[in-house]
Short mmCIF file of C-alpha atoms and ligand atoms in Angstrom, two decimals:
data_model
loop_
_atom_site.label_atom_id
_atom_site.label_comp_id
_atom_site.label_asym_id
_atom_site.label_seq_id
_atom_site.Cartn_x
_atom_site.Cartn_y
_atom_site.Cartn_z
CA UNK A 280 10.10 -22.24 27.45
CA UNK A 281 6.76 -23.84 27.84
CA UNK A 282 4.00 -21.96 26.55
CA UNK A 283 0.56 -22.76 26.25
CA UNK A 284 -1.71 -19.70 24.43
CA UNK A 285 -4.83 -20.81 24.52
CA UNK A 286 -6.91 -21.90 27.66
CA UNK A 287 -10.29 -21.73 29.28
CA UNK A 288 -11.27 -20.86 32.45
CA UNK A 289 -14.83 -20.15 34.68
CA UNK A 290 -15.35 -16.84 33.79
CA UNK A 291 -16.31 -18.47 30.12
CA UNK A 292 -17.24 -22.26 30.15
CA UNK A 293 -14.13 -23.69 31.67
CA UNK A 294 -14.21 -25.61 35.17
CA UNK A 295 -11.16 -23.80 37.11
CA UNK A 296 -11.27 -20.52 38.51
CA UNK A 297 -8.63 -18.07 36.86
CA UNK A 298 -6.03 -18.82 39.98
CA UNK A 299 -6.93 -22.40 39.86
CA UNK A 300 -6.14 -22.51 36.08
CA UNK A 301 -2.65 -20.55 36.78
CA UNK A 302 -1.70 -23.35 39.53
CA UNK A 303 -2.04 -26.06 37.32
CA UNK A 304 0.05 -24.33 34.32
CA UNK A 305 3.02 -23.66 36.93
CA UNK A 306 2.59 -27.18 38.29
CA UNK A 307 2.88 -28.39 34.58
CA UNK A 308 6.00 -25.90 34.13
CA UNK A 309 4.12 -23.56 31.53
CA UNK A 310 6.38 -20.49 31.86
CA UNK A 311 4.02 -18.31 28.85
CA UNK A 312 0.80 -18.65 29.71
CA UNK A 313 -2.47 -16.84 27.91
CA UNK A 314 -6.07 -17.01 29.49
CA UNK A 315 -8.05 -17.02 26.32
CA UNK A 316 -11.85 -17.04 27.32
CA UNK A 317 -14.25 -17.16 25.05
CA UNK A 318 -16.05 -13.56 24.26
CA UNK A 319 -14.71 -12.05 27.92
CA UNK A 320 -11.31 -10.90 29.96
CA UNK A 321 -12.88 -10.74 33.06
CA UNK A 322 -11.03 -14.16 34.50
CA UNK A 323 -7.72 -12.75 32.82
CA UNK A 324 -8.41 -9.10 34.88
CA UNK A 325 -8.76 -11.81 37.65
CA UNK A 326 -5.61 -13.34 37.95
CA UNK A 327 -3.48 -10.43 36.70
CA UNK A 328 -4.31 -8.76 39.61
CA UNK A 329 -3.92 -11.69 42.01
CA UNK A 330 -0.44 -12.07 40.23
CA UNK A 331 0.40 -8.36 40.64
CA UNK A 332 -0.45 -8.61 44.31
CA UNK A 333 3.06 -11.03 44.39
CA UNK A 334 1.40 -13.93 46.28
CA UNK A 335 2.48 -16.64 43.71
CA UNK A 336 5.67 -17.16 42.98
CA UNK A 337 6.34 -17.46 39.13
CA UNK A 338 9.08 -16.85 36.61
CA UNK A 339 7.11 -16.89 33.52
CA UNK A 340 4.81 -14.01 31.68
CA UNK A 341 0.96 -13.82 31.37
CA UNK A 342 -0.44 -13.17 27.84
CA UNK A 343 -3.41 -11.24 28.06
CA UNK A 344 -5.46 -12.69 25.84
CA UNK A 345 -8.99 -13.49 24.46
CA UNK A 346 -11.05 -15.88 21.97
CA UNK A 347 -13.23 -14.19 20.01
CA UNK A 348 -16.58 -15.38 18.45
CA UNK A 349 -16.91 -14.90 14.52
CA UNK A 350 -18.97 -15.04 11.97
CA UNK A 351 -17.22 -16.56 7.77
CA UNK A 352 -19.37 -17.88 5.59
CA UNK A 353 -22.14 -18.77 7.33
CA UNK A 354 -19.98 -20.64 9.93
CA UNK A 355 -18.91 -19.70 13.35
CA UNK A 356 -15.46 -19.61 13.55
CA UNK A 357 -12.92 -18.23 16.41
CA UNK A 358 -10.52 -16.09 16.41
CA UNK A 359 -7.69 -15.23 19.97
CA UNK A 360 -6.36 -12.19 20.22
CA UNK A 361 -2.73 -12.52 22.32
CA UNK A 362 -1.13 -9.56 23.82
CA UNK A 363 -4.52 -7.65 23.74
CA UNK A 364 -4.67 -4.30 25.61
CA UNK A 365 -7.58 -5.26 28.39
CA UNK A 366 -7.97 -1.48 28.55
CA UNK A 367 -8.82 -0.67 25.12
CA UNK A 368 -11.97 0.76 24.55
CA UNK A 369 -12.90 -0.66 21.04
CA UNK A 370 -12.49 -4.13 22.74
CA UNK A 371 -14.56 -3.57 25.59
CA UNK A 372 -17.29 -2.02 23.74
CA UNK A 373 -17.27 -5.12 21.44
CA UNK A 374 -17.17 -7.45 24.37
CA UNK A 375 -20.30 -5.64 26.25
CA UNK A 376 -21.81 -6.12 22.15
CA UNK A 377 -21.24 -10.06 22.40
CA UNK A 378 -22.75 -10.63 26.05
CA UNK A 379 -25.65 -9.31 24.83
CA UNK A 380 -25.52 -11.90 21.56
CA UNK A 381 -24.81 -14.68 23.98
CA UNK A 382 -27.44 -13.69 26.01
CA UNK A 383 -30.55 -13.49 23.09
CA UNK A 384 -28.97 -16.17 21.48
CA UNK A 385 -29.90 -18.32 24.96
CA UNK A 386 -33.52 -16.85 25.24
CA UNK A 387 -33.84 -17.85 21.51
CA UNK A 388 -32.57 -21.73 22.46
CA UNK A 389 -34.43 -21.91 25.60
CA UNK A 390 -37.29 -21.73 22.98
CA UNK A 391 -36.25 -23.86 20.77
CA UNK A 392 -35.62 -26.78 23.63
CA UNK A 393 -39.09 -25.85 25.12
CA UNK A 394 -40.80 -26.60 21.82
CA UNK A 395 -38.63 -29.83 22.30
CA UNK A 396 -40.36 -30.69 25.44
CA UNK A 397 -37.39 -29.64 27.85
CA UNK A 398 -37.96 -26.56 30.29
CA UNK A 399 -36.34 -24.50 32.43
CA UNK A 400 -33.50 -24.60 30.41
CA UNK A 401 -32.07 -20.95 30.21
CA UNK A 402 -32.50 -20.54 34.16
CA UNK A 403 -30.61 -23.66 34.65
CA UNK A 404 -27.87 -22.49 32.63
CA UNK A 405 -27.73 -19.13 33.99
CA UNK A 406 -27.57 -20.41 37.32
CA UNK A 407 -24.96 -22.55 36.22
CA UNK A 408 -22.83 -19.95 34.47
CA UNK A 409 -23.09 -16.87 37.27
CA UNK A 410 -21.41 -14.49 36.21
CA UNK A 411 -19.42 -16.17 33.38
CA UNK A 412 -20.89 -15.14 29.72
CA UNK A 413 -23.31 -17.81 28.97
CA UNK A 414 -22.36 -20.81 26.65
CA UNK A 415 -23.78 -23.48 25.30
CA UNK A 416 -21.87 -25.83 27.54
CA UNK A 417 -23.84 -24.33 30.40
CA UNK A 418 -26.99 -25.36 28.54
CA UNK A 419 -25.26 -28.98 28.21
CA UNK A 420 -24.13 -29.58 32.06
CA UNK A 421 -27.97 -28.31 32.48
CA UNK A 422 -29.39 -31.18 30.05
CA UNK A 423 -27.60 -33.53 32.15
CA UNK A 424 -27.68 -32.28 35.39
CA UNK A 425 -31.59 -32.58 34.83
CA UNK A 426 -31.26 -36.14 33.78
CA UNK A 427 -31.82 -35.47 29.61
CA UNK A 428 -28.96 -37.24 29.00
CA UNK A 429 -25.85 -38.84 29.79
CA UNK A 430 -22.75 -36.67 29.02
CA UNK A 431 -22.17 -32.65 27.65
CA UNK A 432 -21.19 -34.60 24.59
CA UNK A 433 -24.84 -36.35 24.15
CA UNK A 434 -26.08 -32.79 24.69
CA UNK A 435 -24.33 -31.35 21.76
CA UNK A 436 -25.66 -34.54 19.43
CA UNK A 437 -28.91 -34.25 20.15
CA UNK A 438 -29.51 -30.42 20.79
CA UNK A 439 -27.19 -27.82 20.78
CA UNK A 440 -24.88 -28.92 17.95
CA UNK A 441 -24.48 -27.50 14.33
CA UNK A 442 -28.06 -28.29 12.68
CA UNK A 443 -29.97 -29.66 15.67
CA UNK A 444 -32.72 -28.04 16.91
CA UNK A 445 -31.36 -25.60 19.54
CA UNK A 446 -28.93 -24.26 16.83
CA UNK A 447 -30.09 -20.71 15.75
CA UNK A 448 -27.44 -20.05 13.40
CA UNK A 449 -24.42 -17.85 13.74
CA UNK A 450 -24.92 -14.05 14.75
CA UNK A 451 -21.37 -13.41 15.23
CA UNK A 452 -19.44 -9.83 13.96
CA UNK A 453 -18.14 -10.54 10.67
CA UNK A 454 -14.65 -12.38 10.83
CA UNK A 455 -13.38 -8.74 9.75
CA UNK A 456 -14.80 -6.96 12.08
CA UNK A 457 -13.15 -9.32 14.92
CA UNK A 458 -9.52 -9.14 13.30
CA UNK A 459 -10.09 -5.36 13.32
CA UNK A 460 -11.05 -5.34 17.15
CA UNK A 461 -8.01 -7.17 17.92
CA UNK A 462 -5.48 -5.02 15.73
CA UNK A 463 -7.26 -1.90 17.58
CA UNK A 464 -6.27 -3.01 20.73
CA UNK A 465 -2.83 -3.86 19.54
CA UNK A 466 -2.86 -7.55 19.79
CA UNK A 467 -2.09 -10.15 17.33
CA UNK A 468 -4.75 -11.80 15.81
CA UNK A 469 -4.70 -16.10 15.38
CA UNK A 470 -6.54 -18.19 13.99
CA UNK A 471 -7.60 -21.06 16.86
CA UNK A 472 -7.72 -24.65 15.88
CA UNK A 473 -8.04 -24.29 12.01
CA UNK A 474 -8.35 -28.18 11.99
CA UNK A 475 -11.58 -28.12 14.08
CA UNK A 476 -14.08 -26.87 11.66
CA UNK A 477 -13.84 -29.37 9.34
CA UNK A 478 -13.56 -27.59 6.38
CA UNK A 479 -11.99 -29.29 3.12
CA UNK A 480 -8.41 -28.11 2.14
CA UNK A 481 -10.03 -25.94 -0.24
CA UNK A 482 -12.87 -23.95 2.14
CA UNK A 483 -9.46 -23.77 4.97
CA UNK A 484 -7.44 -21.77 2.35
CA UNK A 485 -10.35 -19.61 1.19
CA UNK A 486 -10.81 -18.68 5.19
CA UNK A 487 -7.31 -18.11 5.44
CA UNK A 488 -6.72 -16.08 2.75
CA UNK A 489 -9.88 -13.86 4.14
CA UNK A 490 -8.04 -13.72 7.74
CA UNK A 491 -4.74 -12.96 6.03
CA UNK A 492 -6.35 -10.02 4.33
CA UNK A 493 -8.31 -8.34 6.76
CA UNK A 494 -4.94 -8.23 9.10
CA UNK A 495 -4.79 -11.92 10.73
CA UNK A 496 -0.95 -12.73 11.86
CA UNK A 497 -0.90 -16.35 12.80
CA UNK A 498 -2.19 -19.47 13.32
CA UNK A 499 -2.74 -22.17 16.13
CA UNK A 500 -0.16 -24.70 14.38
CA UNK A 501 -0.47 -27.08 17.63
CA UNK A 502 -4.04 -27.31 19.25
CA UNK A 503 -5.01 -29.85 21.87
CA UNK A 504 -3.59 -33.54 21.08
CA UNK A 505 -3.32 -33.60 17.14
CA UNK A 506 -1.98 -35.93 14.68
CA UNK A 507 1.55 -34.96 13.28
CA UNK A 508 0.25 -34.77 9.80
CA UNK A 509 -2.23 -32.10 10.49
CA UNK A 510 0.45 -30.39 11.98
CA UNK A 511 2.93 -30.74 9.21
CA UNK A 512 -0.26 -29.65 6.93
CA UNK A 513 -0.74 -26.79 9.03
CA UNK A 514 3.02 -25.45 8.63
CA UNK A 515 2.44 -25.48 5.16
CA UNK A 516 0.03 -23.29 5.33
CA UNK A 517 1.23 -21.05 7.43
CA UNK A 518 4.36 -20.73 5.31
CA UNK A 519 2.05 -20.24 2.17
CA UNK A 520 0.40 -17.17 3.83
CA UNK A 521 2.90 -15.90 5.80
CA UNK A 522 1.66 -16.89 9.30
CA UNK A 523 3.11 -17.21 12.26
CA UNK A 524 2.15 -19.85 14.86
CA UNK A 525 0.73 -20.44 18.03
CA UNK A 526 0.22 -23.46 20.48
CA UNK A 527 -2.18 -24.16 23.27
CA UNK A 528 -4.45 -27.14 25.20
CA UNK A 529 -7.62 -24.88 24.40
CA UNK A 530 -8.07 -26.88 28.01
CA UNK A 531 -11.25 -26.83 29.97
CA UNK A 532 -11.25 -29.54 32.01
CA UNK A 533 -9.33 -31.14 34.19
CA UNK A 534 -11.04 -34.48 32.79
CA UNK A 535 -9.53 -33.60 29.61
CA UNK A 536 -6.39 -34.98 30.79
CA UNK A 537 -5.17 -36.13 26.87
CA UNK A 538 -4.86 -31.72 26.89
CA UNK A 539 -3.69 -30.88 29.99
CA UNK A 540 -2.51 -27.17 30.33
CA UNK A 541 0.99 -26.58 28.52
CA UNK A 542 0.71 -30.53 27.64
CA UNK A 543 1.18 -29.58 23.41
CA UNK A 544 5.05 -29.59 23.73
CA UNK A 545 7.24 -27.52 21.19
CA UNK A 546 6.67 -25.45 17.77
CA UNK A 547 8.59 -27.35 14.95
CA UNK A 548 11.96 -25.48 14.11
CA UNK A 549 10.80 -24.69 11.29
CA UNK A 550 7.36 -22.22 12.30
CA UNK A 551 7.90 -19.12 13.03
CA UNK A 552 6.22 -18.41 17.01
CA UNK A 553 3.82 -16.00 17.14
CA UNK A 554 5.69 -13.96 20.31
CA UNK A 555 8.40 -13.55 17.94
CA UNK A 556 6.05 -10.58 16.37
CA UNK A 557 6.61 -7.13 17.51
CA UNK A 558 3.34 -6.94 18.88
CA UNK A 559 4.26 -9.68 21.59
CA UNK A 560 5.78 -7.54 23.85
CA UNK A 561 4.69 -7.54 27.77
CA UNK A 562 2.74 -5.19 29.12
CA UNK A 563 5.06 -2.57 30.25
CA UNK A 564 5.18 -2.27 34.10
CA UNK A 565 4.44 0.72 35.87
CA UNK A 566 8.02 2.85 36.16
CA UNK A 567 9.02 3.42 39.38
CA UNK A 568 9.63 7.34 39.87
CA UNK A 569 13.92 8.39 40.47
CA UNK A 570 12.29 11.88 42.04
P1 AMP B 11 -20.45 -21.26 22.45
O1 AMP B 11 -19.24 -20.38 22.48
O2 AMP B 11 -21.47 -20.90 23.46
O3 AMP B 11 -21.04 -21.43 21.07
O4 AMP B 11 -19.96 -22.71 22.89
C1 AMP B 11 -18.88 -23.28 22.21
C2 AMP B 11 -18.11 -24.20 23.14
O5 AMP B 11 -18.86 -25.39 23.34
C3 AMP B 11 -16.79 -24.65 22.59
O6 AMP B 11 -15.78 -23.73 22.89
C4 AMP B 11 -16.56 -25.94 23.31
O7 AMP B 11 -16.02 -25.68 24.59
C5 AMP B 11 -17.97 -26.49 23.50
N1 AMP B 11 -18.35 -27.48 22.48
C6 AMP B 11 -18.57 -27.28 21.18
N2 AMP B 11 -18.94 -28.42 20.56
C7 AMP B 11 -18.95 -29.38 21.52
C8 AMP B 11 -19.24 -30.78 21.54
N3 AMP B 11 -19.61 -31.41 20.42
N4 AMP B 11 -19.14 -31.42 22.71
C9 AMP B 11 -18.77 -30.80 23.84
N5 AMP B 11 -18.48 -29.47 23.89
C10 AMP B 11 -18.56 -28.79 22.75
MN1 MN B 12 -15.20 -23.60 24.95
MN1 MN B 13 -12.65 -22.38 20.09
MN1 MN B 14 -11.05 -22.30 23.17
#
């Protein structure tokens, strides 16, 4: 079983459509795949109904799934939700809720670069993100589509990254509030990449014991290519508060070949896998009628 729980695709700020993204999972043998964009499920509505309509041929399951924006301490900090119910109403009220934060959040950064001498910002992004929710690395393929710099990297250094100018500080839900909209719609709640935020050992613990108390059920043990000490770190944290554990690329790009989809390989023996929870069942199919 390959699985890989965490990916991005266009209908949030990663480069493959929803069907494109599924292609290169089965080409890479993922068998339990979750489309995890960030703040929306409208590319994971997407390809569960192209799947449904039986055109692709697949022996595996699709995890609906989501990654969540939050707000901990005065840090942003994300949280997917697997085996989500994309009907819930909780959850799609709270997605409409951070659209709209993604969307002043732009207007407020488009201001920001202006004062910084760069225009036109916010309609280049939004033309480059359609109908995706709008992220900052729509503002970055603007910056150097219009020649401000060199790479989406460079863009994040110099403008859109923690403490640079275009950074207007975290107005995220409350980590709590996210965990909550997750358990509501009966998925399981997991902390992505906790070795990301580059928080000491101490400030990691102090967010995990917050996610463990407001109803948090695992963590991403394997994310992206990762050293095998952070990993073995990682177990022992989960084991200290009672996580279970996830895996996935958190892939975006096809040029991000070092994380290709389902490229993480195996959970150690020793976590315990998130789909292993009872809320990791399937979504039941519809029950054909005996009458
Ligand atoms: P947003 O959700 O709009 O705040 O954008 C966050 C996304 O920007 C992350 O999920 C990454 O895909 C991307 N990102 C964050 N930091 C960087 C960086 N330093 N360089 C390139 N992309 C980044
Ligand atoms: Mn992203
Ligand atoms: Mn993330
Ligand atoms: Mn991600």
């Amino acid at each position: 079983m390959n699985c890989d729980l965490h990916t991005h695709s266009r209908a949030s700020d990663g480069e493959l459509e929803p069907l494109e993204l599924f292609r290169r999972a089965k080409a890479n043998a993922v068998t339990r795949l979750a489309l995890t964009d960030h703040d929306t499920i409208d590319g994971y509505l997407e390809l569960d109904r192209l799947l449904s309509a039986g055109d692709e041929q697949w022996d595996g399951e699709l995890v609906a799934g989501v990654e969540l924006s939050a707000h901990w301490q005065g840090r942003s900090c994300h949280i997917v939700g697997l085996w989500i119910d994309p009907a819930s109403s909780p959850l799609t009220t709270f997605l409409s809720g951070q659209r709209q934060v993604r969307e002043d959040r732009a207007e407020a950064m488009d201001k920001r670069l202006q004062k910084a001498g760069i225009s036109g910002a916010l309609a280049g992004a939004r033309e480059l993100a359609g109908t995706a929710v709008l992220s900052r690395p729509h503002f970055a393929r603007y910056l150097v589509g219009a020649g401000h710099c060199a790479n989406e990297q460079q863009a994040f250094k110099r403008w859109l990254g923690r403490g640079k100018c275009a950074d207007i500080g975290c107005r995220w839900p409350p980590l709590a509030e996210v965990v909550d909209v997750i358990l509501s719609a009966g998925g399981i709640p997991v902390l992505a990449h906790p070795d990301k935020y580059s928080f000491t050992r101490t400030k990691l613990k102090q967010l995990l014991a917050d996610f463990v108390d407001c109803g948090g059920a695992a963590l991403e043990l394997l994310s992206g290519r990762q050293q095998a000490n952070v990993t073995a770190s990682l177990l022992r944290l989960a084991d200290e508060y009672g996580l279970a554990s996830s895996l996935g690329s958190d892939f975006h790009s096809c040029a991000q070949h070092w994380c290709d989809v389902g490229s993480m390989g195996e959970l150690p023996a020793a976590a315990v896998p998130v789909w292993t929870l009872p809320a990791a069942s399937p979504s039941p199919q519809p029950v054909a009628s005996s009458l």
